[in-house]
JSON list of C-alpha atoms in Angstrom, two decimals:
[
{"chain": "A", "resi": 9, "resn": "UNK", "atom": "CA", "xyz": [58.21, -4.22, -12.75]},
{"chain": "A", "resi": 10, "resn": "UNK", "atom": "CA", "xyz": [55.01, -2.30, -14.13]},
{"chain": "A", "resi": 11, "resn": "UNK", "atom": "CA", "xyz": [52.37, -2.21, -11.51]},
{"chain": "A", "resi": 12, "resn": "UNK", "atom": "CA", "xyz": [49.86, -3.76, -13.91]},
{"chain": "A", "resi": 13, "resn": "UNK", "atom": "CA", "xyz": [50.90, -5.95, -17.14]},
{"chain": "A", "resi": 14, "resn": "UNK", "atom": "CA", "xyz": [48.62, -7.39, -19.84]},
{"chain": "A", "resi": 15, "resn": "UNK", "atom": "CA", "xyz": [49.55, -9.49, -22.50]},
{"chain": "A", "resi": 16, "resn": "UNK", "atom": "CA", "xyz": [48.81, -6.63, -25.45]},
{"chain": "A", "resi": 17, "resn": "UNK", "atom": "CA", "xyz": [47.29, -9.53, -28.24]},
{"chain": "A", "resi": 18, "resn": "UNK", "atom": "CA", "xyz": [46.22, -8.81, -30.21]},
{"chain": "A", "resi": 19, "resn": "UNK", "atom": "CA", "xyz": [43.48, -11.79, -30.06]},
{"chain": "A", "resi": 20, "resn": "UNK", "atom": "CA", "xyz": [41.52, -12.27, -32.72]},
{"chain": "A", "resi": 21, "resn": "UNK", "atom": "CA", "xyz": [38.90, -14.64, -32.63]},
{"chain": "A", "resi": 22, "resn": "UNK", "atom": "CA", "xyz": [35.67, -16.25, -34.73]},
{"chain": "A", "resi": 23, "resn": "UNK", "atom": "CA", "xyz": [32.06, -15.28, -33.28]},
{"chain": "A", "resi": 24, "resn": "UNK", "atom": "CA", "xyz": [30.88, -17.35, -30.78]},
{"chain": "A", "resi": 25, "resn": "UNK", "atom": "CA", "xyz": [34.53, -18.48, -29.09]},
{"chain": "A", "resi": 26, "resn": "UNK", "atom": "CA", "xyz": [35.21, -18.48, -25.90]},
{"chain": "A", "resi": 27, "resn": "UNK", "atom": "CA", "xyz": [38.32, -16.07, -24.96]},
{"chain": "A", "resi": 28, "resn": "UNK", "atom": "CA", "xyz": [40.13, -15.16, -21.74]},
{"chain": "A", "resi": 29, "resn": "UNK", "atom": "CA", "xyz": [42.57, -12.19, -20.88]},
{"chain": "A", "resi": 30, "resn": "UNK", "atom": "CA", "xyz": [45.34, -12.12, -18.11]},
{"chain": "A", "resi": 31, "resn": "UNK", "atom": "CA", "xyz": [46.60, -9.69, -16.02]},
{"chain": "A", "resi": 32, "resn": "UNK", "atom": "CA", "xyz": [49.19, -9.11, -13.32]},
{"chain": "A", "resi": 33, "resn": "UNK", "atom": "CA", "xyz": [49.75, -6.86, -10.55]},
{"chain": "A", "resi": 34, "resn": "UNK", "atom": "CA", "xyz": [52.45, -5.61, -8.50]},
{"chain": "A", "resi": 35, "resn": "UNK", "atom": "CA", "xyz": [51.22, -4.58, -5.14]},
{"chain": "A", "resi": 36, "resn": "UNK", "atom": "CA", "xyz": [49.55, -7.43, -3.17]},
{"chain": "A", "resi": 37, "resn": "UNK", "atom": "CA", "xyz": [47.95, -4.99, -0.77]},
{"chain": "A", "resi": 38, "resn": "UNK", "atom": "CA", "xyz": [46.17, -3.93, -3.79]},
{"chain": "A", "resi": 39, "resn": "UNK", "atom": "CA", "xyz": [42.22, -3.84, -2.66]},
{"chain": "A", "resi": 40, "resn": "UNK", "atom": "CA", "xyz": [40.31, -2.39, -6.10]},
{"chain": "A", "resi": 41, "resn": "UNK", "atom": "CA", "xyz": [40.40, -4.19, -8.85]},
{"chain": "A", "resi": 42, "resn": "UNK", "atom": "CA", "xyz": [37.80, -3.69, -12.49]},
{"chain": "A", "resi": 43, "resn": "UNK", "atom": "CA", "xyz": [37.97, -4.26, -15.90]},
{"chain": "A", "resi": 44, "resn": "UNK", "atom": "CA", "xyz": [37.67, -1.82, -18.44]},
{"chain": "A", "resi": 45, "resn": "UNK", "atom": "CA", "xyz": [36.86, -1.07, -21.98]},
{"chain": "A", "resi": 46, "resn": "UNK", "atom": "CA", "xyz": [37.90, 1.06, -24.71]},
{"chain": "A", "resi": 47, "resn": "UNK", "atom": "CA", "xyz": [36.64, 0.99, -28.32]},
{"chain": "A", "resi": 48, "resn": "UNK", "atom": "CA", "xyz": [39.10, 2.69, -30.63]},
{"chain": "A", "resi": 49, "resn": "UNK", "atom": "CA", "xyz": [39.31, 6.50, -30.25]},
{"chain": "A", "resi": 50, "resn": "UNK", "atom": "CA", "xyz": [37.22, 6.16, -27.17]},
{"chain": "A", "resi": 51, "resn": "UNK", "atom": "CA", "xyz": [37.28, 7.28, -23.69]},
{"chain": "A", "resi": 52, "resn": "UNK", "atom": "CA", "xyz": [37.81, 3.79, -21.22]},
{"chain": "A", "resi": 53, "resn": "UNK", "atom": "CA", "xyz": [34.21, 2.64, -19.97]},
{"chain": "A", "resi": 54, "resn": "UNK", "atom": "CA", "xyz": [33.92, 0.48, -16.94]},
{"chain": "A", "resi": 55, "resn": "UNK", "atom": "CA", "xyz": [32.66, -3.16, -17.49]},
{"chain": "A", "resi": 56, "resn": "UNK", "atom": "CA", "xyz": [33.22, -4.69, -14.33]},
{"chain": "A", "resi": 57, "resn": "UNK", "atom": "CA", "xyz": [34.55, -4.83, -11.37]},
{"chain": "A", "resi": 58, "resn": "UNK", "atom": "CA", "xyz": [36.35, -7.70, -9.81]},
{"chain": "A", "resi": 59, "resn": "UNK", "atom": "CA", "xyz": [35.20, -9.35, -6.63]},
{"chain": "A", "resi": 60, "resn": "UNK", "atom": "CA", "xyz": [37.48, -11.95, -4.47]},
{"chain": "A", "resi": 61, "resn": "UNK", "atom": "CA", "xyz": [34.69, -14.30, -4.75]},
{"chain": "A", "resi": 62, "resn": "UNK", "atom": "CA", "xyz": [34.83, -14.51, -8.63]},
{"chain": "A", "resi": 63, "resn": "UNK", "atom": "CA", "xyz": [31.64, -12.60, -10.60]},
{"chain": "A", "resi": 64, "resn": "UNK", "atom": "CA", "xyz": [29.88, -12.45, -13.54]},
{"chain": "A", "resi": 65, "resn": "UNK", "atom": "CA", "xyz": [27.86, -10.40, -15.97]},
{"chain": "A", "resi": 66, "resn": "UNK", "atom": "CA", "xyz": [25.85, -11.93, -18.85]},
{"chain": "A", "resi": 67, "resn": "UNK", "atom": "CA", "xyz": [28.73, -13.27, -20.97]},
{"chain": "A", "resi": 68, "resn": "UNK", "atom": "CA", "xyz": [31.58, -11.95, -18.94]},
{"chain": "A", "resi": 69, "resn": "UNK", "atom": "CA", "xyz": [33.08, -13.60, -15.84]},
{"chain": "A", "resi": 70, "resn": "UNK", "atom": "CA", "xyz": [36.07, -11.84, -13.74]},
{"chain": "A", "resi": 71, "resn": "UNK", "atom": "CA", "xyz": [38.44, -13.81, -11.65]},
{"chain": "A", "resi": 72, "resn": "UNK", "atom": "CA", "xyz": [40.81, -12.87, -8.91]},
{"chain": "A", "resi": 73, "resn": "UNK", "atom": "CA", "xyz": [43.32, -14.46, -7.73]},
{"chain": "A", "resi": 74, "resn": "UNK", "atom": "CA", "xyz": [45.26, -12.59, -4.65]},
{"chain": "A", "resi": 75, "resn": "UNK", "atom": "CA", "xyz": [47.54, -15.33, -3.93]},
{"chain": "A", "resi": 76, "resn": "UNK", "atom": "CA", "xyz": [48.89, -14.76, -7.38]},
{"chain": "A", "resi": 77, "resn": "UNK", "atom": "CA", "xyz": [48.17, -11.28, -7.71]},
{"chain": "A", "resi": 78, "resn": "UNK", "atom": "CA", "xyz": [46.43, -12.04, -11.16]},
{"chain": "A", "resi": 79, "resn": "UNK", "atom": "CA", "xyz": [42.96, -11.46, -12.68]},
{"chain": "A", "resi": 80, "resn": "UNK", "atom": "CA", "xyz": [41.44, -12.51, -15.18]},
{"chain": "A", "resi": 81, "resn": "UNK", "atom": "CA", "xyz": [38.33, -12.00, -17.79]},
{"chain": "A", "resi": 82, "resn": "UNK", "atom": "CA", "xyz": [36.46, -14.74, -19.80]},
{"chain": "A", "resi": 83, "resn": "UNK", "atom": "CA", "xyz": [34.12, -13.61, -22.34]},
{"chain": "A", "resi": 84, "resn": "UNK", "atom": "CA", "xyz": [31.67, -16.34, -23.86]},
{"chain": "A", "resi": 85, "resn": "UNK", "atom": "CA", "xyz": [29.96, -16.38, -26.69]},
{"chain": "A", "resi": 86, "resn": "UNK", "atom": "CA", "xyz": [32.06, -13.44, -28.12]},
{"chain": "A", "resi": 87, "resn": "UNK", "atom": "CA", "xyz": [30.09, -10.88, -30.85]},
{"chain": "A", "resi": 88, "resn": "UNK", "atom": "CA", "xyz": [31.33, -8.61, -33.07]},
{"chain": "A", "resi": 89, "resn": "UNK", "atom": "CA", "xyz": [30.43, -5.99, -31.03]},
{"chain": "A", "resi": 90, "resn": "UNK", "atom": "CA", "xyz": [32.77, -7.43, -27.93]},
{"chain": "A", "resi": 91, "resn": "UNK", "atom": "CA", "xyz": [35.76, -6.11, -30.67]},
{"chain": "A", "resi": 92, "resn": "UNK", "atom": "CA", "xyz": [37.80, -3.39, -28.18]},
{"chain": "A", "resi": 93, "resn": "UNK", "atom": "CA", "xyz": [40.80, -2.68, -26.37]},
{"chain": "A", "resi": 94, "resn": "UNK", "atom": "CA", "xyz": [40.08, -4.76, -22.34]},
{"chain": "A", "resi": 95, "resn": "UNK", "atom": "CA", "xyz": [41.91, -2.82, -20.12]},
{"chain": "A", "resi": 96, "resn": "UNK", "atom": "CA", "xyz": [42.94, -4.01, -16.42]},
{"chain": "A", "resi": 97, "resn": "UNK", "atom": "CA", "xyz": [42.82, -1.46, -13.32]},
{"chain": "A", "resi": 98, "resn": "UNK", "atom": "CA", "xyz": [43.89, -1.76, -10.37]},
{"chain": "A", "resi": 99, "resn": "UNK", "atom": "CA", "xyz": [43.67, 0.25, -7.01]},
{"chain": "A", "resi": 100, "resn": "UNK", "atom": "CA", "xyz": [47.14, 0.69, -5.48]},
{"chain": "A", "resi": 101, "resn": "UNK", "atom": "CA", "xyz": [46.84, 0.98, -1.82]},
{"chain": "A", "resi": 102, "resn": "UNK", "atom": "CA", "xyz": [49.07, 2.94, -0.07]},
{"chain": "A", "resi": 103, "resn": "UNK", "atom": "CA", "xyz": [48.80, 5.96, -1.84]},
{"chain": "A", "resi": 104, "resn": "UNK", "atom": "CA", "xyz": [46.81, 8.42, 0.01]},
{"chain": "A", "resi": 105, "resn": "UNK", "atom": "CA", "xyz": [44.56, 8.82, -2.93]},
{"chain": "A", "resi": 106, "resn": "UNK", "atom": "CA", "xyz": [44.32, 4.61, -3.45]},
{"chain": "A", "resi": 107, "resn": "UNK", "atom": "CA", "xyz": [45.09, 6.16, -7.29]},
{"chain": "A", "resi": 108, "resn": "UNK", "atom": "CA", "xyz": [43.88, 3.52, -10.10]},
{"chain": "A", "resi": 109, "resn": "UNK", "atom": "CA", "xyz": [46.54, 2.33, -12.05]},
{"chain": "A", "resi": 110, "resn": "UNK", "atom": "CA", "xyz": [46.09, 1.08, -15.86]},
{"chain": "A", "resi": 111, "resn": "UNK", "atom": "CA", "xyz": [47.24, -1.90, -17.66]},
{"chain": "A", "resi": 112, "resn": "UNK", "atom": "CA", "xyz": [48.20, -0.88, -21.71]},
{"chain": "A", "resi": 113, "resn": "UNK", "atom": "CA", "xyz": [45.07, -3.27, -22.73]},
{"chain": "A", "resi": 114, "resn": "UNK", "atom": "CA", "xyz": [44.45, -6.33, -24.37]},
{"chain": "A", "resi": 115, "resn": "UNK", "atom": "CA", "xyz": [43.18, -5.72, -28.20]},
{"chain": "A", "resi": 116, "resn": "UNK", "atom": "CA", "xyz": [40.27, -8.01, -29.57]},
{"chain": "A", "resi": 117, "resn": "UNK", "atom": "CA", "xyz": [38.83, -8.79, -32.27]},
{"chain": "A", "resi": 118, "resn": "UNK", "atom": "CA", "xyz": [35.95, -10.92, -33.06]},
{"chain": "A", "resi": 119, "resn": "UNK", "atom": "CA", "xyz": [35.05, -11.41, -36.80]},
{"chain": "A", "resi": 120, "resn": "UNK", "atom": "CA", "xyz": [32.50, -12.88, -38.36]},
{"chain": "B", "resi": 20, "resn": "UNK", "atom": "CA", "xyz": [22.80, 13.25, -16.13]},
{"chain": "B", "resi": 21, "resn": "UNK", "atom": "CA", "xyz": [25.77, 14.63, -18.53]},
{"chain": "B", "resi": 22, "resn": "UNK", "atom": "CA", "xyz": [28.72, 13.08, -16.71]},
{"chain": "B", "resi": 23, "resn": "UNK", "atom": "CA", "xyz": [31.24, 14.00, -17.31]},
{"chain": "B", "resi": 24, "resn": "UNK", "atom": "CA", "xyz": [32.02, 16.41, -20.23]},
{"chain": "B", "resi": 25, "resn": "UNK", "atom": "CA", "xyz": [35.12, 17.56, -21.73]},
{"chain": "B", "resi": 26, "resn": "UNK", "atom": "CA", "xyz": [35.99, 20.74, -24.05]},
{"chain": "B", "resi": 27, "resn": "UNK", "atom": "CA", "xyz": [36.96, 21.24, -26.68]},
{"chain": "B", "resi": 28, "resn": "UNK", "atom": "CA", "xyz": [37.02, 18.05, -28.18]},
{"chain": "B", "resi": 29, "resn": "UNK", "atom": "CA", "xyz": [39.94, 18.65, -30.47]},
{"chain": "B", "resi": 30, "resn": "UNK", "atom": "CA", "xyz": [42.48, 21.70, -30.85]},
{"chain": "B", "resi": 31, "resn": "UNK", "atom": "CA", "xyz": [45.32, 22.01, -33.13]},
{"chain": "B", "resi": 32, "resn": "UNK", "atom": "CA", "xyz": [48.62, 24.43, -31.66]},
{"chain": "B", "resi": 33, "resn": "UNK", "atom": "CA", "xyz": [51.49, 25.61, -32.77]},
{"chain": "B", "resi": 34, "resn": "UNK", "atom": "CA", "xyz": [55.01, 25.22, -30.44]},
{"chain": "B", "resi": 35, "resn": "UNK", "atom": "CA", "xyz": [54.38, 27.74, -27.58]},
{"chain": "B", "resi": 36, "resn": "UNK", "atom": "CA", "xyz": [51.04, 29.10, -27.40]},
{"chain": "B", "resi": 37, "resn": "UNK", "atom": "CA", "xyz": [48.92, 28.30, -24.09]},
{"chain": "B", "resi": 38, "resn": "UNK", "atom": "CA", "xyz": [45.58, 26.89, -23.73]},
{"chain": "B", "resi": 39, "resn": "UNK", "atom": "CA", "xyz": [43.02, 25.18, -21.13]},
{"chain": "B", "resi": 40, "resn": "UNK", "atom": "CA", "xyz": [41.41, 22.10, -21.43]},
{"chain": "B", "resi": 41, "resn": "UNK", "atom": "CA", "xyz": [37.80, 21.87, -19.55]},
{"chain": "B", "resi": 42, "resn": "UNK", "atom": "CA", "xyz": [36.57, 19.30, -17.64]},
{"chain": "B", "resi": 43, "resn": "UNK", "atom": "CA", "xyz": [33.33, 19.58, -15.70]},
{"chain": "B", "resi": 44, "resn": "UNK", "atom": "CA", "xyz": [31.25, 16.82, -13.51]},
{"chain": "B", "resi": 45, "resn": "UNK", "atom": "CA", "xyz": [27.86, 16.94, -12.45]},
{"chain": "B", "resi": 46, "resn": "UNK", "atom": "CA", "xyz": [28.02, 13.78, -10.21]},
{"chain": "B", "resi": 47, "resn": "UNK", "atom": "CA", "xyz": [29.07, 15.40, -6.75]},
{"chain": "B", "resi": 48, "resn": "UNK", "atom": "CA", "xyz": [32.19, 13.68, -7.29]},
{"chain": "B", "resi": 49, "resn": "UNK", "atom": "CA", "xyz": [35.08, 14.64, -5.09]},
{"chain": "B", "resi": 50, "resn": "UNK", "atom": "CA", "xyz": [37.57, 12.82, -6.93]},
{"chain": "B", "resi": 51, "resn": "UNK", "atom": "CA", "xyz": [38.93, 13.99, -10.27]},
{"chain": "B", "resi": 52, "resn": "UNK", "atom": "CA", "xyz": [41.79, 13.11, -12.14]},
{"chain": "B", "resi": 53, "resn": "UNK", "atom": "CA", "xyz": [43.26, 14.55, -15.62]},
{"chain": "B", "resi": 54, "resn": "UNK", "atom": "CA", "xyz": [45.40, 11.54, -17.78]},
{"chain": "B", "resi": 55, "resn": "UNK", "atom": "CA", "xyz": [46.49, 11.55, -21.28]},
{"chain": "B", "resi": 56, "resn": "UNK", "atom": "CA", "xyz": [47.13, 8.20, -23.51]},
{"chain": "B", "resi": 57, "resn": "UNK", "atom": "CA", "xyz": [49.62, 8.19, -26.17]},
{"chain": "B", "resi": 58, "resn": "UNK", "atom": "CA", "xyz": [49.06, 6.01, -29.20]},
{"chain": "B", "resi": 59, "resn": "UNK", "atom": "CA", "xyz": [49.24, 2.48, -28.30]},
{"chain": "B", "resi": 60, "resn": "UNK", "atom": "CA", "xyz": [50.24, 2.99, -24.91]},
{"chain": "B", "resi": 61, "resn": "UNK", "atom": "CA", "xyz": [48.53, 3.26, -21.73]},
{"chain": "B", "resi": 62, "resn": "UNK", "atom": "CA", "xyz": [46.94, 5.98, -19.69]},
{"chain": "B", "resi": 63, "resn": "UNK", "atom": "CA", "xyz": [49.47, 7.93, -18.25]},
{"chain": "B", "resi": 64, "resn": "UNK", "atom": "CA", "xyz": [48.07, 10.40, -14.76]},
{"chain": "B", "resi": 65, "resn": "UNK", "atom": "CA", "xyz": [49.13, 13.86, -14.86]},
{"chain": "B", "resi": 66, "resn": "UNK", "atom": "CA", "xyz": [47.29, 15.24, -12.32]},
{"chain": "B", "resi": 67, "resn": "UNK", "atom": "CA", "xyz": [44.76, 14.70, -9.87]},
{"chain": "B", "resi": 68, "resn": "UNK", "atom": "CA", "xyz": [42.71, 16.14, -6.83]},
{"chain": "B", "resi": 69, "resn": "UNK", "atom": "CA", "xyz": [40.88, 14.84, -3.65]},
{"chain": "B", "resi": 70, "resn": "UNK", "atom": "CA", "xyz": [38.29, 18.12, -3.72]},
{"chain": "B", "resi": 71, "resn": "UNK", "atom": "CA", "xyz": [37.95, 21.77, -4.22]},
{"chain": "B", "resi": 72, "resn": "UNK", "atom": "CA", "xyz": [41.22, 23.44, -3.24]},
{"chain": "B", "resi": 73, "resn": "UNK", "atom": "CA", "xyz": [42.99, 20.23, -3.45]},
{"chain": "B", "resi": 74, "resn": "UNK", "atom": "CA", "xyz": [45.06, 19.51, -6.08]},
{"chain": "B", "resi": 75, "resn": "UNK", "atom": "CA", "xyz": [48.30, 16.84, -6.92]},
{"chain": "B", "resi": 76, "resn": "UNK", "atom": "CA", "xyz": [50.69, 15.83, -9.21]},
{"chain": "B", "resi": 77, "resn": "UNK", "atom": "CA", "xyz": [50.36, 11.97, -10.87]},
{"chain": "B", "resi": 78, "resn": "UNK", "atom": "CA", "xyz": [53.28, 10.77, -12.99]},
{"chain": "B", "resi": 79, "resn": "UNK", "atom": "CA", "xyz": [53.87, 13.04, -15.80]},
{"chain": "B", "resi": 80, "resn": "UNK", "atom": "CA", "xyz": [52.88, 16.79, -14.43]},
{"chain": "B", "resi": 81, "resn": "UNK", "atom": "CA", "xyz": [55.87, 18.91, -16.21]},
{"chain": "B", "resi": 82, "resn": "UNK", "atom": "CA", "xyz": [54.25, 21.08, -18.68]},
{"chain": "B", "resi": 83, "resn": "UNK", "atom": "CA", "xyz": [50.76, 20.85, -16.96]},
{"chain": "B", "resi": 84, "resn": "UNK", "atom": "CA", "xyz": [48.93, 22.72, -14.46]},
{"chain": "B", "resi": 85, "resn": "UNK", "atom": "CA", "xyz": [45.56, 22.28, -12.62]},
{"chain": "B", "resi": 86, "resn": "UNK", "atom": "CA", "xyz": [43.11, 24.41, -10.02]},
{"chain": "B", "resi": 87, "resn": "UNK", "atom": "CA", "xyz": [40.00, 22.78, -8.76]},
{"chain": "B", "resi": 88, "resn": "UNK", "atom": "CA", "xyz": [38.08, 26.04, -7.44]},
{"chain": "B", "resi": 89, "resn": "UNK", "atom": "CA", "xyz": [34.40, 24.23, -7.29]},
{"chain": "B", "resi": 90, "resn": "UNK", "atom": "CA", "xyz": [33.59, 20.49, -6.67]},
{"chain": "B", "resi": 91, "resn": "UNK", "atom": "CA", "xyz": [32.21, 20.40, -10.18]},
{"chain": "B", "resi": 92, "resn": "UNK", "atom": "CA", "xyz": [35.31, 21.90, -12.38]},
{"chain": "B", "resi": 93, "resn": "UNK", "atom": "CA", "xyz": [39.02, 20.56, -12.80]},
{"chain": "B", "resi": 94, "resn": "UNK", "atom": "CA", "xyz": [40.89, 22.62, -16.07]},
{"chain": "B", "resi": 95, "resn": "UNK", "atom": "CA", "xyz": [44.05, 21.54, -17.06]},
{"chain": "B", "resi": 96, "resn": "UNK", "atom": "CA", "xyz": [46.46, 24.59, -18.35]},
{"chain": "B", "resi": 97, "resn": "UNK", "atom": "CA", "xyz": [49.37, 24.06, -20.65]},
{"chain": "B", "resi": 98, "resn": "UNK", "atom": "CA", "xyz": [51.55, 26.90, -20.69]},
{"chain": "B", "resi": 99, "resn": "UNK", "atom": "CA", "xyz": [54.14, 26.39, -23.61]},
{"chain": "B", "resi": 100, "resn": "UNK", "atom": "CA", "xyz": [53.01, 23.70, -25.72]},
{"chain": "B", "resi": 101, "resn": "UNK", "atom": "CA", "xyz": [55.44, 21.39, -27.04]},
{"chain": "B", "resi": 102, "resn": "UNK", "atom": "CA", "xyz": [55.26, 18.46, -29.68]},
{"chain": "B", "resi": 103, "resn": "UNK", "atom": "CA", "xyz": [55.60, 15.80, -26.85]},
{"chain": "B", "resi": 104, "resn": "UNK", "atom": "CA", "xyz": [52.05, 16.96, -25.42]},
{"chain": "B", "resi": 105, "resn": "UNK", "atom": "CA", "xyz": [50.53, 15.71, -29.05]},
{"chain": "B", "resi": 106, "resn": "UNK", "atom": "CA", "xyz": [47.90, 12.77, -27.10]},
{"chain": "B", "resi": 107, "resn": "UNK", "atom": "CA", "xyz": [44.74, 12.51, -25.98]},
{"chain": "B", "resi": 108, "resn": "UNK", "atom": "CA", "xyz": [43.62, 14.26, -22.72]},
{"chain": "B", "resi": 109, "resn": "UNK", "atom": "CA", "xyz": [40.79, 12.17, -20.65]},
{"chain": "B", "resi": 110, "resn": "UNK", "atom": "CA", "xyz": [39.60, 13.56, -17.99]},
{"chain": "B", "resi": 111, "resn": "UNK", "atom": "CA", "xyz": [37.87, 11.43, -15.31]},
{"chain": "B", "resi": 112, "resn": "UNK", "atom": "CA", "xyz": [35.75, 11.44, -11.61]},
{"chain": "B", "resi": 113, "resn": "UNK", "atom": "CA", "xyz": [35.03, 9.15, -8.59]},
{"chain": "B", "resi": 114, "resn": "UNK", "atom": "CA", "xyz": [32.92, 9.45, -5.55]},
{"chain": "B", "resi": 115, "resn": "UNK", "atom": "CA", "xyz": [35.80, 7.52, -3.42]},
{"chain": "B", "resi": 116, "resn": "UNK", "atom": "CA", "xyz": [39.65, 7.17, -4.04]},
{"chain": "B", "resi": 117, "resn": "UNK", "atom": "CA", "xyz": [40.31, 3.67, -5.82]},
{"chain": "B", "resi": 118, "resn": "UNK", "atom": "CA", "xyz": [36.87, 3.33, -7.11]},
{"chain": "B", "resi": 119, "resn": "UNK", "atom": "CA", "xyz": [35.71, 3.10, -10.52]},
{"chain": "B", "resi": 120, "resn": "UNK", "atom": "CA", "xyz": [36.19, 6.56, -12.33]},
{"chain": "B", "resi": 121, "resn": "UNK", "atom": "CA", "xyz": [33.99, 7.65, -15.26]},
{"chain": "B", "resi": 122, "resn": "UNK", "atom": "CA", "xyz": [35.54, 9.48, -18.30]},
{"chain": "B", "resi": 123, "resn": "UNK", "atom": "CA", "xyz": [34.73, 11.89, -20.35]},
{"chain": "B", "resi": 124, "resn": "UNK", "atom": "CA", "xyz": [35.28, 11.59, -23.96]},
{"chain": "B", "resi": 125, "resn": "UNK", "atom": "CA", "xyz": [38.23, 13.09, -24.13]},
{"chain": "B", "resi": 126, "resn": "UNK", "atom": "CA", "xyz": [40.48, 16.11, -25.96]},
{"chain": "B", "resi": 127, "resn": "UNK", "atom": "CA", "xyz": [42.41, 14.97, -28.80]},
{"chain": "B", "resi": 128, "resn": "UNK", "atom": "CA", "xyz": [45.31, 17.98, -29.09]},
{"chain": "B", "resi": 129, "resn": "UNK", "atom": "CA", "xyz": [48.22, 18.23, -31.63]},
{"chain": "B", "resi": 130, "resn": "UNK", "atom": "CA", "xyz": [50.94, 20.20, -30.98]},
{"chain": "B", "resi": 131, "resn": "UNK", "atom": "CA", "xyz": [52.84, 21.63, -34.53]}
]
């Protein structure tokens, strides 16, 4: 089993929807968890991290869900500019380093 | 505040020759790490290190080799280049293990 796995999409959805990626991990001692993004031919940029509690930014709200070992992202009101590759990271703890580990990504597209 | 910045930004090599790919932080960041992503496919670690001196290999280290002299610099060396090292090289930071690491904008290399 991959330590993280994201359903690759692609989605592709009309401005304004509503959309929400899943992910999975492996390790339930996991303790790090963030979403990132990457616009084609881009280097990955943090959006968010992921907080047991649940948390949001603006449009974006993360979920976790330990019990599960599965996070999620909603993103509301989606733009055109929300179009990118969501990528799901998690800390693997255990490692001396506590080393990230990347999902593939989920693609997106919003058109207009 | 440059981040973190990455040279060149893309090479072209023929089968054999040797070359260094830069990487340089200006955050204080112990934590560096050098990954490359593949078309399509997820970022893969190849190397990493915990501070100056300190230096480890990720998942895919054959063909690759790193020094961290100063806090601030972490090249990666390939020695015989091959076609299978044809990706894109991102190198990234963090101030702790398992926190959020920032990217540079990566190298894209072909090998021919």
């Amino acid at each position: 089993r991959k330590e993280v796995e994201q359903d690759p999409g692609p989605f592709n959805v009309p401005e304004g929807a509503t959309v929400a990626f899943n992910c999975t991990y492996s390790n339930s001692a996991s303790q790090s968890f963030f979403w990132y993004r990457q616009d084609c031919r881009k280097e990955p940029k943090l959006l968010m991290s992921v907080y047991s509690s649940g948390n949001e930014d603006g449009r974006f709200t993360a979920q976790l869900n330990r019990a599960s070992q599965y996070i999620s992202l909603l993103i509301r009101d989606s733009k055109l500019s929300d179009s990118a590759t969501y990528l799901c990271v998690v800390n693997m703890r255990g490692s001396t380093l506590g080393r990230l580990y990347f999902g593939r990504g989920t693609q997106l597209t919003v058109w207009p | 505040n440059a981040g973190v910045t990455q040279t060149p930004k893309f090479r072209i090599l023929k089968i054999g020759q040797s070359m260094t790919l830069q990487c340089a932080q200006d955050m204080n960041h112990n934590y560096m790490y050098w990954y490359r992503q593949d078309p399509g496919m997820g970022l893969k670690l190849i190397y990493y290190s915990v501070g100056a001196g300190i230096t480890d290999k990720g998942e895919v280290p054959n063909g690759y080799n790193v020094s961290r002299s100063t806090t601030e610099d972490f090249p990666l060396r390939l020695e015989l280049a091959a076609p299978s090292q044809t990706s894109v090289y991102f190198c990234a930071s963090s101030y702790e293990g398992g926190g959020p690491q920032h990217f540079g904008d990566g190298t894209r290399l072909s090998i021919l």
